[in-house]
Tab-separated table of C-alpha atoms and ligand atoms in Angstrom:
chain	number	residue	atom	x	y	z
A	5	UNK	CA	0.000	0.000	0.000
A	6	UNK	CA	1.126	3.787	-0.543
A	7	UNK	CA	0.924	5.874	2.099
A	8	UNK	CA	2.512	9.412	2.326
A	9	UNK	CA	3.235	11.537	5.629
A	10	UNK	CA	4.044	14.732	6.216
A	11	UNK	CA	7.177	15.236	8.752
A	12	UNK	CA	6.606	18.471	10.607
A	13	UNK	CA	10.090	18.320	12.906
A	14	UNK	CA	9.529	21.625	14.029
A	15	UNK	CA	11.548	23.048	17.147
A	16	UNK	CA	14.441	21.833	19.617
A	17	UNK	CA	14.494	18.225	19.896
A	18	UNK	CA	11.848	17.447	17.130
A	19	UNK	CA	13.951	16.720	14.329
A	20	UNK	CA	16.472	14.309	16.208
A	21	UNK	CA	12.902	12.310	17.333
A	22	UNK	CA	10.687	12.461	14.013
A	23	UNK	CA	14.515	11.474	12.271
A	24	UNK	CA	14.201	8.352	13.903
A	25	UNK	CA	10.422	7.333	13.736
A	26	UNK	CA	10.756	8.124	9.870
A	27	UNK	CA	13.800	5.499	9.589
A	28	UNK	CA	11.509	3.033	11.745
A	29	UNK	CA	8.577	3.405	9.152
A	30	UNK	CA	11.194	3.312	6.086
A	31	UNK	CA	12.250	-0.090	7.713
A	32	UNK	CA	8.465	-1.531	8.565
A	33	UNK	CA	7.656	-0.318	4.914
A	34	UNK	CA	10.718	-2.458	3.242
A	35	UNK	CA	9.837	-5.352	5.130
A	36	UNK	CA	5.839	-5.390	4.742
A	37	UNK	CA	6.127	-4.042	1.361
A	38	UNK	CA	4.430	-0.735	1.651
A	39	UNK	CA	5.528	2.517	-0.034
A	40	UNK	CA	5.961	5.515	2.868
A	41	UNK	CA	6.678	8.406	1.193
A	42	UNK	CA	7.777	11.438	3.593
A	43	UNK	CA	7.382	15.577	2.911
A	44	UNK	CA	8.741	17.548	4.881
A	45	UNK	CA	7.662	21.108	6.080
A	46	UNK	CA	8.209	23.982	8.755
A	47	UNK	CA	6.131	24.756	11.843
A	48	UNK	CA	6.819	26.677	15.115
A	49	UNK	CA	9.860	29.016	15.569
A	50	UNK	CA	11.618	27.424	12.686
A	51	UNK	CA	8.761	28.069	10.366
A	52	UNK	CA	8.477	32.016	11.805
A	53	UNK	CA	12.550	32.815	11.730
A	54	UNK	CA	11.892	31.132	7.603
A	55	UNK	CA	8.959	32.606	6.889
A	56	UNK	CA	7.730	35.255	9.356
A	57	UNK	CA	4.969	32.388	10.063
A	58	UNK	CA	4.137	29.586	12.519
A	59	UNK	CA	2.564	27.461	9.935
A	60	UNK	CA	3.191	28.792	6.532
A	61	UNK	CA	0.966	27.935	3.799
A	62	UNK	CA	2.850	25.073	1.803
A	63	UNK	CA	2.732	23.391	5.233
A	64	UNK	CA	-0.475	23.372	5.634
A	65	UNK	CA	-0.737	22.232	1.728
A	66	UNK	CA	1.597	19.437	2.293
A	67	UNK	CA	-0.405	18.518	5.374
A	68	UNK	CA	-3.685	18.715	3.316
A	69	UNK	CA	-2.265	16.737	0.966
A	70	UNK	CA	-0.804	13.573	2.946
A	71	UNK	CA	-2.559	10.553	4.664
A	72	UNK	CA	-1.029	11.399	8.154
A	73	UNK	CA	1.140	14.057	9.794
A	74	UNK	CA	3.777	13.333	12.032
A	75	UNK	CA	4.462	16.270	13.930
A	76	UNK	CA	8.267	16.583	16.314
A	77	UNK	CA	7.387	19.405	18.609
A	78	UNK	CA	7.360	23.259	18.513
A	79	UNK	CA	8.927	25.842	21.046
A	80	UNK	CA	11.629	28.086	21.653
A	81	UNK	CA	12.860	29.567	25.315
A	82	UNK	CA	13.104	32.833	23.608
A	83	UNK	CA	8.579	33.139	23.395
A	84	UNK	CA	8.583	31.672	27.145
A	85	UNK	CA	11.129	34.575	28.316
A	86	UNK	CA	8.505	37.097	26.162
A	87	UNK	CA	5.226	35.970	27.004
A	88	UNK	CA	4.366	39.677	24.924
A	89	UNK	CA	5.311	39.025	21.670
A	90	UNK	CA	2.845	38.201	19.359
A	91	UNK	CA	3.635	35.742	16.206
A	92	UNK	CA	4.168	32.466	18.312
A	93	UNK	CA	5.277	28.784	17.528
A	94	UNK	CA	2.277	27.296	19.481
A	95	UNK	CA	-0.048	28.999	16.846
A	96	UNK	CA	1.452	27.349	13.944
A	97	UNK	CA	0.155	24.123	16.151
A	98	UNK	CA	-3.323	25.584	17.117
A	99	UNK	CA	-3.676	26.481	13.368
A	100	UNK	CA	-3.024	23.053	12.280
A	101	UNK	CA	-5.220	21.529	14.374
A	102	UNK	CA	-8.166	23.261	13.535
A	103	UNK	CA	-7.373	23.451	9.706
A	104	UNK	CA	-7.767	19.465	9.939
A	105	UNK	CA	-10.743	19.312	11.942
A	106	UNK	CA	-8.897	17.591	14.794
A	107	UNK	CA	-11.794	16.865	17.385
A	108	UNK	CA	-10.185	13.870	19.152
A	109	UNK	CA	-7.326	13.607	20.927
A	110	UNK	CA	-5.856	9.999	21.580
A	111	UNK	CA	-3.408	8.876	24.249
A	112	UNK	CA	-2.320	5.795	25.040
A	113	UNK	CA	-1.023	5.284	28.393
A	114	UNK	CA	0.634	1.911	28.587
A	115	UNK	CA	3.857	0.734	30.962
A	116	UNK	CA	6.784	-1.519	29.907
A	117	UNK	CA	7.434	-4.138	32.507
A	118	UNK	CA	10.773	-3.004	32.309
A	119	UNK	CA	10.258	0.681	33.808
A	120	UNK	CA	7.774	0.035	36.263
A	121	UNK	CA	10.133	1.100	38.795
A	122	UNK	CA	10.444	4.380	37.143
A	123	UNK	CA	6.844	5.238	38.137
A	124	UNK	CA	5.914	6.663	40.848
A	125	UNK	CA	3.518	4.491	41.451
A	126	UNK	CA	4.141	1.025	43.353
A	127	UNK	CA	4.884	-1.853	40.609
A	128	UNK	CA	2.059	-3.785	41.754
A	129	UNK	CA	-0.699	-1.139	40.947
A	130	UNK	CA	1.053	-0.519	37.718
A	131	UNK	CA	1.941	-3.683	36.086
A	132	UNK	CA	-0.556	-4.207	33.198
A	133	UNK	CA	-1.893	-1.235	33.097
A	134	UNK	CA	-2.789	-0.597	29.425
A	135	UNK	CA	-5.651	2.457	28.827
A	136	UNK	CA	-6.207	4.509	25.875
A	137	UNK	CA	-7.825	7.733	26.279
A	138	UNK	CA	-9.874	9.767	24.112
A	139	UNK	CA	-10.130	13.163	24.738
A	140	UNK	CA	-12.586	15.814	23.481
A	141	UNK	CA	-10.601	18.468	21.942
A	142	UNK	CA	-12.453	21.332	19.918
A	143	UNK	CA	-15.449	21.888	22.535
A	144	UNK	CA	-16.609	22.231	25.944
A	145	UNK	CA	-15.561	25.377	28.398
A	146	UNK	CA	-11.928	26.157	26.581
A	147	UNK	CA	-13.932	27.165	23.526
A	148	UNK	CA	-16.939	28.005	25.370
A	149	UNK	CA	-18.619	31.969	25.605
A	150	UNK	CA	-16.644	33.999	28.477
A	151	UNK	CA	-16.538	37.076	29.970
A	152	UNK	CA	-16.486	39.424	32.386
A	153	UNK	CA	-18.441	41.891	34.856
A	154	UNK	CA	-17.997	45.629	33.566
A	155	UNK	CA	-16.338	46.239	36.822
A	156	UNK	CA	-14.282	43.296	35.902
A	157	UNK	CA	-14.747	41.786	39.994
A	158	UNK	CA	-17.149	38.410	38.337
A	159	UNK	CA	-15.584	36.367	35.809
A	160	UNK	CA	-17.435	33.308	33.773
A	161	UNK	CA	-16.632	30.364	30.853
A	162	UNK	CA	-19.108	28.318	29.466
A	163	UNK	CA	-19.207	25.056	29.100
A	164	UNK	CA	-21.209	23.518	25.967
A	165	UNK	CA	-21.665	20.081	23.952
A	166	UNK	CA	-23.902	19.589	21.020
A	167	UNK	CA	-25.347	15.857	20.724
A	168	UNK	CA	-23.034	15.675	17.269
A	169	UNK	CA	-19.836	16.689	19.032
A	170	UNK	CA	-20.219	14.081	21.770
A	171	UNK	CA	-21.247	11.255	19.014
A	172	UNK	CA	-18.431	11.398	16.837
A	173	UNK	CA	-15.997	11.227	19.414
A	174	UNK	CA	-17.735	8.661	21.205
A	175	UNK	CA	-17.994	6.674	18.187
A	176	UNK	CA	-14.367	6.510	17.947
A	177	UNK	CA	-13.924	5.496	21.392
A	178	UNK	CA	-16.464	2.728	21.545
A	179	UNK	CA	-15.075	1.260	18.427
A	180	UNK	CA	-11.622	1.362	19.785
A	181	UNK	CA	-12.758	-0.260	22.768
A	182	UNK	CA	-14.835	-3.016	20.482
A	183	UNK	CA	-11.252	-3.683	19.012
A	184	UNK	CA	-9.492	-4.173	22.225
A	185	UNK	CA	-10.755	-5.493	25.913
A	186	UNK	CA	-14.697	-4.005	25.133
A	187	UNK	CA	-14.959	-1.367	28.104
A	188	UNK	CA	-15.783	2.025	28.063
A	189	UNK	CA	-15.309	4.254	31.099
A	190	UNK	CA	-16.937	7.079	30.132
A	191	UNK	CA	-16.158	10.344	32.141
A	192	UNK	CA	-18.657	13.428	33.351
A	193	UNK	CA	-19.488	15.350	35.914
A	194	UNK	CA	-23.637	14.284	35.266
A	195	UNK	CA	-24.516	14.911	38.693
A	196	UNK	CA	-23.646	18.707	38.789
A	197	UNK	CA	-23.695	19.723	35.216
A	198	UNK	CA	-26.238	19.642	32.386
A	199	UNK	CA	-23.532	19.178	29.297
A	200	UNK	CA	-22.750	15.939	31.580
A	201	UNK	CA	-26.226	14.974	30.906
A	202	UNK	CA	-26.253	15.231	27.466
A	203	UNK	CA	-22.684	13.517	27.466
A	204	UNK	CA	-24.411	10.726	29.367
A	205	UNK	CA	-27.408	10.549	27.347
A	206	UNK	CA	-25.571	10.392	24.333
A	207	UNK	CA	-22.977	7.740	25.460
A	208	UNK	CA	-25.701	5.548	27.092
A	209	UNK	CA	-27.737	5.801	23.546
A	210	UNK	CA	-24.264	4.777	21.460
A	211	UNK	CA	-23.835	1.298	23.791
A	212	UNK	CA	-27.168	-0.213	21.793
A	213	UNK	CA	-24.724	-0.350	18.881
A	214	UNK	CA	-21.993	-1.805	20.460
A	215	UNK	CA	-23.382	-4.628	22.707
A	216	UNK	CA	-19.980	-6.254	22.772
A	217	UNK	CA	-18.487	-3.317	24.902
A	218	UNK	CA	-19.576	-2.673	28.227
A	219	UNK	CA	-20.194	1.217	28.975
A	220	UNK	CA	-19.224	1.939	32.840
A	221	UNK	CA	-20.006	5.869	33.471
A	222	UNK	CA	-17.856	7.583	36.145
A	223	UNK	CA	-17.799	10.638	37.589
A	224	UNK	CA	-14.420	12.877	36.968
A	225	UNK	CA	-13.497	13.427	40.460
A	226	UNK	CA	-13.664	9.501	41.292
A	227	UNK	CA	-11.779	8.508	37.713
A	228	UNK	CA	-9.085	11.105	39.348
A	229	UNK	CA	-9.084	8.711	42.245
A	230	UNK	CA	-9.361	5.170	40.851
A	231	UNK	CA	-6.860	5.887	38.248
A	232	UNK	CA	-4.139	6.180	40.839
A	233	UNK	CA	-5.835	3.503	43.389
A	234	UNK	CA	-6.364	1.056	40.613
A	235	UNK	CA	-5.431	1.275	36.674
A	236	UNK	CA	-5.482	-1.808	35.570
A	237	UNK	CA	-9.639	-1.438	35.819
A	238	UNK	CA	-9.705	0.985	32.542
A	239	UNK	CA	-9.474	0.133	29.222
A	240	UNK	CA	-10.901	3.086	26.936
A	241	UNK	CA	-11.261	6.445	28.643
A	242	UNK	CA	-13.770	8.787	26.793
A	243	UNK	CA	-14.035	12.449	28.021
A	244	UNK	CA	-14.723	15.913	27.400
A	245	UNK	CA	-11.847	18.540	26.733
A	246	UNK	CA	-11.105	19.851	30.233
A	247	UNK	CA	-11.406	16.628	32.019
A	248	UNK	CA	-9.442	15.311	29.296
A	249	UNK	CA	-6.739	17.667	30.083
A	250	UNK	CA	-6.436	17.021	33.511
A	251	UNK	CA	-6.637	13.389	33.838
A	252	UNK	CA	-4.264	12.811	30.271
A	253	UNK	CA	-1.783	14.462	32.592
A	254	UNK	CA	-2.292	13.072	36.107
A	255	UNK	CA	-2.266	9.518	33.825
A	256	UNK	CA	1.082	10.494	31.940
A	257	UNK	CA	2.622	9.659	35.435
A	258	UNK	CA	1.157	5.933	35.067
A	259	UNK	CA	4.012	5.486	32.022
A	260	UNK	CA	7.047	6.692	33.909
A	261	UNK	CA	8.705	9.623	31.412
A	262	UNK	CA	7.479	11.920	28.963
A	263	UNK	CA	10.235	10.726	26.885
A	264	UNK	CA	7.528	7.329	26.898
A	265	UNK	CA	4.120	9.146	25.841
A	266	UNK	CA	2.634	8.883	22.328
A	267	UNK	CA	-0.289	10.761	20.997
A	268	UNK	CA	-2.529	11.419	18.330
A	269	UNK	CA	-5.347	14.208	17.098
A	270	UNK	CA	-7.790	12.723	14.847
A	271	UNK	CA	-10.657	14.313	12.800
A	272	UNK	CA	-12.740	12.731	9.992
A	273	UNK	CA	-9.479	12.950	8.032
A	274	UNK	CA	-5.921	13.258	8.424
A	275	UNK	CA	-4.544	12.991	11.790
A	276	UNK	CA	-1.710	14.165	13.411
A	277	UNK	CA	0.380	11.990	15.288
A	278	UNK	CA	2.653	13.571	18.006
A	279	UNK	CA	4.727	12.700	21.089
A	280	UNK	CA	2.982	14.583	24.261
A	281	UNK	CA	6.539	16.269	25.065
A	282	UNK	CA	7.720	19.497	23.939
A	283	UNK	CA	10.892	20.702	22.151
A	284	UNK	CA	13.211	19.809	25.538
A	285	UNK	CA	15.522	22.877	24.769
A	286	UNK	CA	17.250	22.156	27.798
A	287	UNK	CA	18.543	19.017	26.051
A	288	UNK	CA	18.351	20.104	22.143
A	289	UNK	CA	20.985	18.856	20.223
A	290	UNK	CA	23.184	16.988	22.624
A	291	UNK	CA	21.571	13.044	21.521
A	292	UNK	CA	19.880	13.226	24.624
A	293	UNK	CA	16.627	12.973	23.351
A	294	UNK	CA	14.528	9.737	23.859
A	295	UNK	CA	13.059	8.902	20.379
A	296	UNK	CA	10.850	6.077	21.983
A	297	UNK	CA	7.306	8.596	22.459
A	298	UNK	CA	7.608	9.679	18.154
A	299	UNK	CA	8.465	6.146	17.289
A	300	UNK	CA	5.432	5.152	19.390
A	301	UNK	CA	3.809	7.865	17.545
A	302	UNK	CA	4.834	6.367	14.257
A	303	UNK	CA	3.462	2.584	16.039
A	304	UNK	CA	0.318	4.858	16.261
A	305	UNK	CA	-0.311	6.183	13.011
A	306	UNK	CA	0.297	2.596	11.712
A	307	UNK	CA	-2.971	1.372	13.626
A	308	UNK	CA	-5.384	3.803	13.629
A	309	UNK	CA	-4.530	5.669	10.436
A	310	UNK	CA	-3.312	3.050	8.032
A	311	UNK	CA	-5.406	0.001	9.719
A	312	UNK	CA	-1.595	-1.619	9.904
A	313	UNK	CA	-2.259	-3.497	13.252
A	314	UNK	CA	0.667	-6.421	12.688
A	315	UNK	CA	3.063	-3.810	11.792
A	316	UNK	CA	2.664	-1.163	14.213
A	317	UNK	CA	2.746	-4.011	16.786
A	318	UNK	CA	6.092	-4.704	15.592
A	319	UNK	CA	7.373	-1.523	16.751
A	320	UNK	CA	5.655	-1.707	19.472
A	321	UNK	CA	7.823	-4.541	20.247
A	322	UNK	CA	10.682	-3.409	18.929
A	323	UNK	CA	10.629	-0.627	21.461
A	324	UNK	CA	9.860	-3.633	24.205
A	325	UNK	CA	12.876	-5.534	23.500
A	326	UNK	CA	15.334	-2.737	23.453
A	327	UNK	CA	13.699	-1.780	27.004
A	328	UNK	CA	14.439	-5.322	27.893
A	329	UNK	CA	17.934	-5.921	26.916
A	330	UNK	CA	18.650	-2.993	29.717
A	331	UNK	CA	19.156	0.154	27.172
A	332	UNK	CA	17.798	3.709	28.538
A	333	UNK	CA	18.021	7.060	27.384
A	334	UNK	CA	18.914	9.525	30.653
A	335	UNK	CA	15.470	10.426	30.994
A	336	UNK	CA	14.229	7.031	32.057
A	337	UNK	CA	17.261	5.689	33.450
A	338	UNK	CA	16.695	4.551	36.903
A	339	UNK	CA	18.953	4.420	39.789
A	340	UNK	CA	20.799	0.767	39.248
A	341	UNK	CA	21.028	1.489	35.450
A	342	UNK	CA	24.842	0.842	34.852
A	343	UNK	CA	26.333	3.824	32.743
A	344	UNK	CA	26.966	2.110	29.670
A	345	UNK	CA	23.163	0.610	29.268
A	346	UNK	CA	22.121	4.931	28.789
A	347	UNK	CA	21.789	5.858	25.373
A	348	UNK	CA	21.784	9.023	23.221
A	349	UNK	CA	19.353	9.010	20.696
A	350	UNK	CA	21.507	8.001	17.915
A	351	UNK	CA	22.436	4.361	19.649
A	352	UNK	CA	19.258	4.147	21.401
A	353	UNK	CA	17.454	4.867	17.333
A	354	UNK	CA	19.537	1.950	15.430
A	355	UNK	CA	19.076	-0.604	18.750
A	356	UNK	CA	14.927	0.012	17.954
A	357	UNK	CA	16.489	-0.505	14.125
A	358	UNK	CA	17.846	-3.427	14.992
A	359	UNK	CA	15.289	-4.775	17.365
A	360	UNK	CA	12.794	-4.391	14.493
A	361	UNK	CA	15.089	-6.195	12.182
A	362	UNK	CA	15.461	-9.217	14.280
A	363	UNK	CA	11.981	-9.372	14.607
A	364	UNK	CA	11.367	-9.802	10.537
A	365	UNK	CA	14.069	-12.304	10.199
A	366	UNK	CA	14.037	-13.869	14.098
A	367	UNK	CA	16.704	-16.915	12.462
A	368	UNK	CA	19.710	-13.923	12.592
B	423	NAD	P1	9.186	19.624	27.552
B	423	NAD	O1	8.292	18.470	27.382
B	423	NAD	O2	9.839	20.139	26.340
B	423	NAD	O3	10.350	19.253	28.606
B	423	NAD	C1	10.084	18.956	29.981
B	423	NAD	C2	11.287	18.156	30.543
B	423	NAD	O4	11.246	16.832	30.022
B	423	NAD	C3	12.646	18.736	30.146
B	423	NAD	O5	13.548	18.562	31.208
B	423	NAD	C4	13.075	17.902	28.969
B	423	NAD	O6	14.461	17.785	28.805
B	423	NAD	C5	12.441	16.551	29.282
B	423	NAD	N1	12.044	15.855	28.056
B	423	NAD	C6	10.982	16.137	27.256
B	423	NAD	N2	10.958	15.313	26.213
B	423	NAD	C7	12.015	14.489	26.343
B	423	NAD	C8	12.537	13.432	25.561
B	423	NAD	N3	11.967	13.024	24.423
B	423	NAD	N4	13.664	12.814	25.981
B	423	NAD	C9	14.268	13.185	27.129
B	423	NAD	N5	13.829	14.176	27.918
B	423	NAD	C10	12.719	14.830	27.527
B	423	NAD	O7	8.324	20.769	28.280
B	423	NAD	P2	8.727	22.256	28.661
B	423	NAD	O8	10.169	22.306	29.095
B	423	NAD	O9	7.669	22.729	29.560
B	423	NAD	O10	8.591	23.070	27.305
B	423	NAD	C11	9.688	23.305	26.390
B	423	NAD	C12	9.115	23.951	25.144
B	423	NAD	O11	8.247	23.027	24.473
B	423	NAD	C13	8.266	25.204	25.424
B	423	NAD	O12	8.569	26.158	24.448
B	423	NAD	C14	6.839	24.709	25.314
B	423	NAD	O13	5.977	25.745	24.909
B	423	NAD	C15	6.967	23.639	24.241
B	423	NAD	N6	5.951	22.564	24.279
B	423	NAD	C16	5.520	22.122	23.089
B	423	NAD	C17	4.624	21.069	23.040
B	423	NAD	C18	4.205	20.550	21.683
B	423	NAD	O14	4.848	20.870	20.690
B	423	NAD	N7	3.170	19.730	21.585
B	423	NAD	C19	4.164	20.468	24.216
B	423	NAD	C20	4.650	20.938	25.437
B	423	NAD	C21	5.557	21.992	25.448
């Protein structure tokens, strides 16, 4: 099959990650015979200091014009020291997300046996946990009508779902969920709020299609509590934008290192497949990078963009086996890692190269 992805490296550490997850795909693509072909184009503070713009317009054509985007990330320490100035790499980001309709944002959050210990959590609430969340990302109060008092002393935000904005996401999760253990935590806050209810409603209307998953609704401020007391209980997360927010980031802990974290935003059309870390200045060309979130990325644009389940599982794997044999990169290196297991990115890149390779032909 021919598939072609646009490579959006943009700032600080996001070409030394996306180079890597673009050599994994060239190598899945050799061995299961598929064509990848890769376009690159500018975003963030490398698109602005080339073109004066965050996401310049051939970006956004390229993008238009691919079957995925795989994005590096954007952000530069010189916008953080001037919150003031105006043209910024994050809206090169925010642009491209709503110029592809991206209403759903999917995270898995799975641990390696082999970094449980990096956790915070104990090893025995961790070990298995495997949850994919979808998040709501174009609604609900961050988009929703605010304001103030003209005496500025009352402030509001608003907080709105239509019936077709919680379907399509939902759709997406319960089909995921159909595809993997068949539960569906749903998350709201039904008992307080009336866009709750609707979620509910909505969600609890869905399940008659999908009698095969089971459809457990939770309140937010108890899924804030069982996901720490107990993870190994979810299997697909589906919630609105703000509750999204906060509980994709209290569950990024569950996984040990940002370095770890894919992600993906996902429309009716192309989606955009990211790690959840930034641009790591503090680390940006030194090979300190860890690859492993973008090539996870890549793993993820395999599945749920090309329907390439065997392969992306292969990467997956890949990714597991390196992680077995003892290699880290610094940012998940734990305290008995012996110096010369830690990686940069370029020797930590061609083990996953070579894990993968020893996976097609297991004989060598
Ligand atoms: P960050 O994720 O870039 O870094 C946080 C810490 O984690 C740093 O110490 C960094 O070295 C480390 N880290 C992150 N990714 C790593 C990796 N792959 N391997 C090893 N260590 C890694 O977050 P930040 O420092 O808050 O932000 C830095 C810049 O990135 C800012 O300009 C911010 O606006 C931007 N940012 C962009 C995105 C995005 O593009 N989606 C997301 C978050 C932050």
């Amino acid at each position: 099959m021919n598939f072609k992805i646009a490579v959006l490296a943009g700032d600080g550490i996001g070409k030394e990650v996306t180079d890597w997850a673009v050599q994994v795909l060239r190598a899945v693509g050799d061995q299961f015979q598929h064509s990848f072909t890769f376009e690159d184009g500018l975003i963030g503070h490398a698109a602005i200091e080339a073109t004066g713009n965050p996401l310049p317009e051939a970006t956004l054509t390229t993008c238009r014009s691919a079957d995925a985007v795989l994005l590096g990330a954007v952000g530069h320490p010189m916008y953080d020291l001037d919150p003031t100035l105006k043209v910024r790499p994050e809206q090169g980001l925010l642009r491209l997300r709503k110029s592809l309709g991206l209403y759903s944002n999917i995270r898995p959050i799975r641990i390696f046996d082999e970094l449980l210990s990096a956790s915070s959590l104990k090893p025995e609430v961790l070990r298995g946990a495997d949850i994919l969340f979808y998040r709501e990302l174009t609604g609900g109060i961050y988009f929703g009508e605010r304001g103030r008092s003209e005496d500025r002393s009352a402030a509001y935000d608003t907080k709105s779902y239509s019936r077709m904005e919680v379907e399509r996401i939902a759709r997406q999760a319960f089909e995921a969920a159909a595809g993997r253990r068949g539960r569906l935590h749903s998350v709201d806050k039904a008992n307080v709020l009336e866009s709750s209810r609707l979620w509910r409603e909505v969600v609890q209307e869905l399940s008659g299609e999908y009698p095969n998953v089971e459809v457990i609704h939770m309140y937010v401020d108890n899924a804030a509590m069982q996901l720490i007391r107990d993870p190994r209980q979810f299997d697909v997360v589906l919630t609105g934008n703000m509750f999204g927010d906060i509980l994709t980031d209290e569950a990024s802990q569950i996984a040990g290192s940002l370095g770890m974290l894919p992600s993906a935003s996902v429309g009716d059309a192309i989606g955009l497949y990211e790690p959840v870390h930034g641009s790591a200045p503090d680390i940006a060309g030194q090979d300190k990078a860890n690859p492993m979130a973008t090539i996870l990325s890549a793993a993820l644009m395999l599945n749920s963009a090309f329907g390439l389940k065997e392969e992306s599982e292969c990467v997956i794997g890949a990714v597991e086996s390196v992680l077995a044999q003892g290699y880290r990169t610094g940012d998940i290196r734990q305290t008995d890692t012996p110096a010369d297991m830690v990686l940069g990115t370029t020797a930590i890149g061609k083990a996953i190269l070579a894990a993968l390779a020893k996976r097609f032909a297991p004989q060598l």
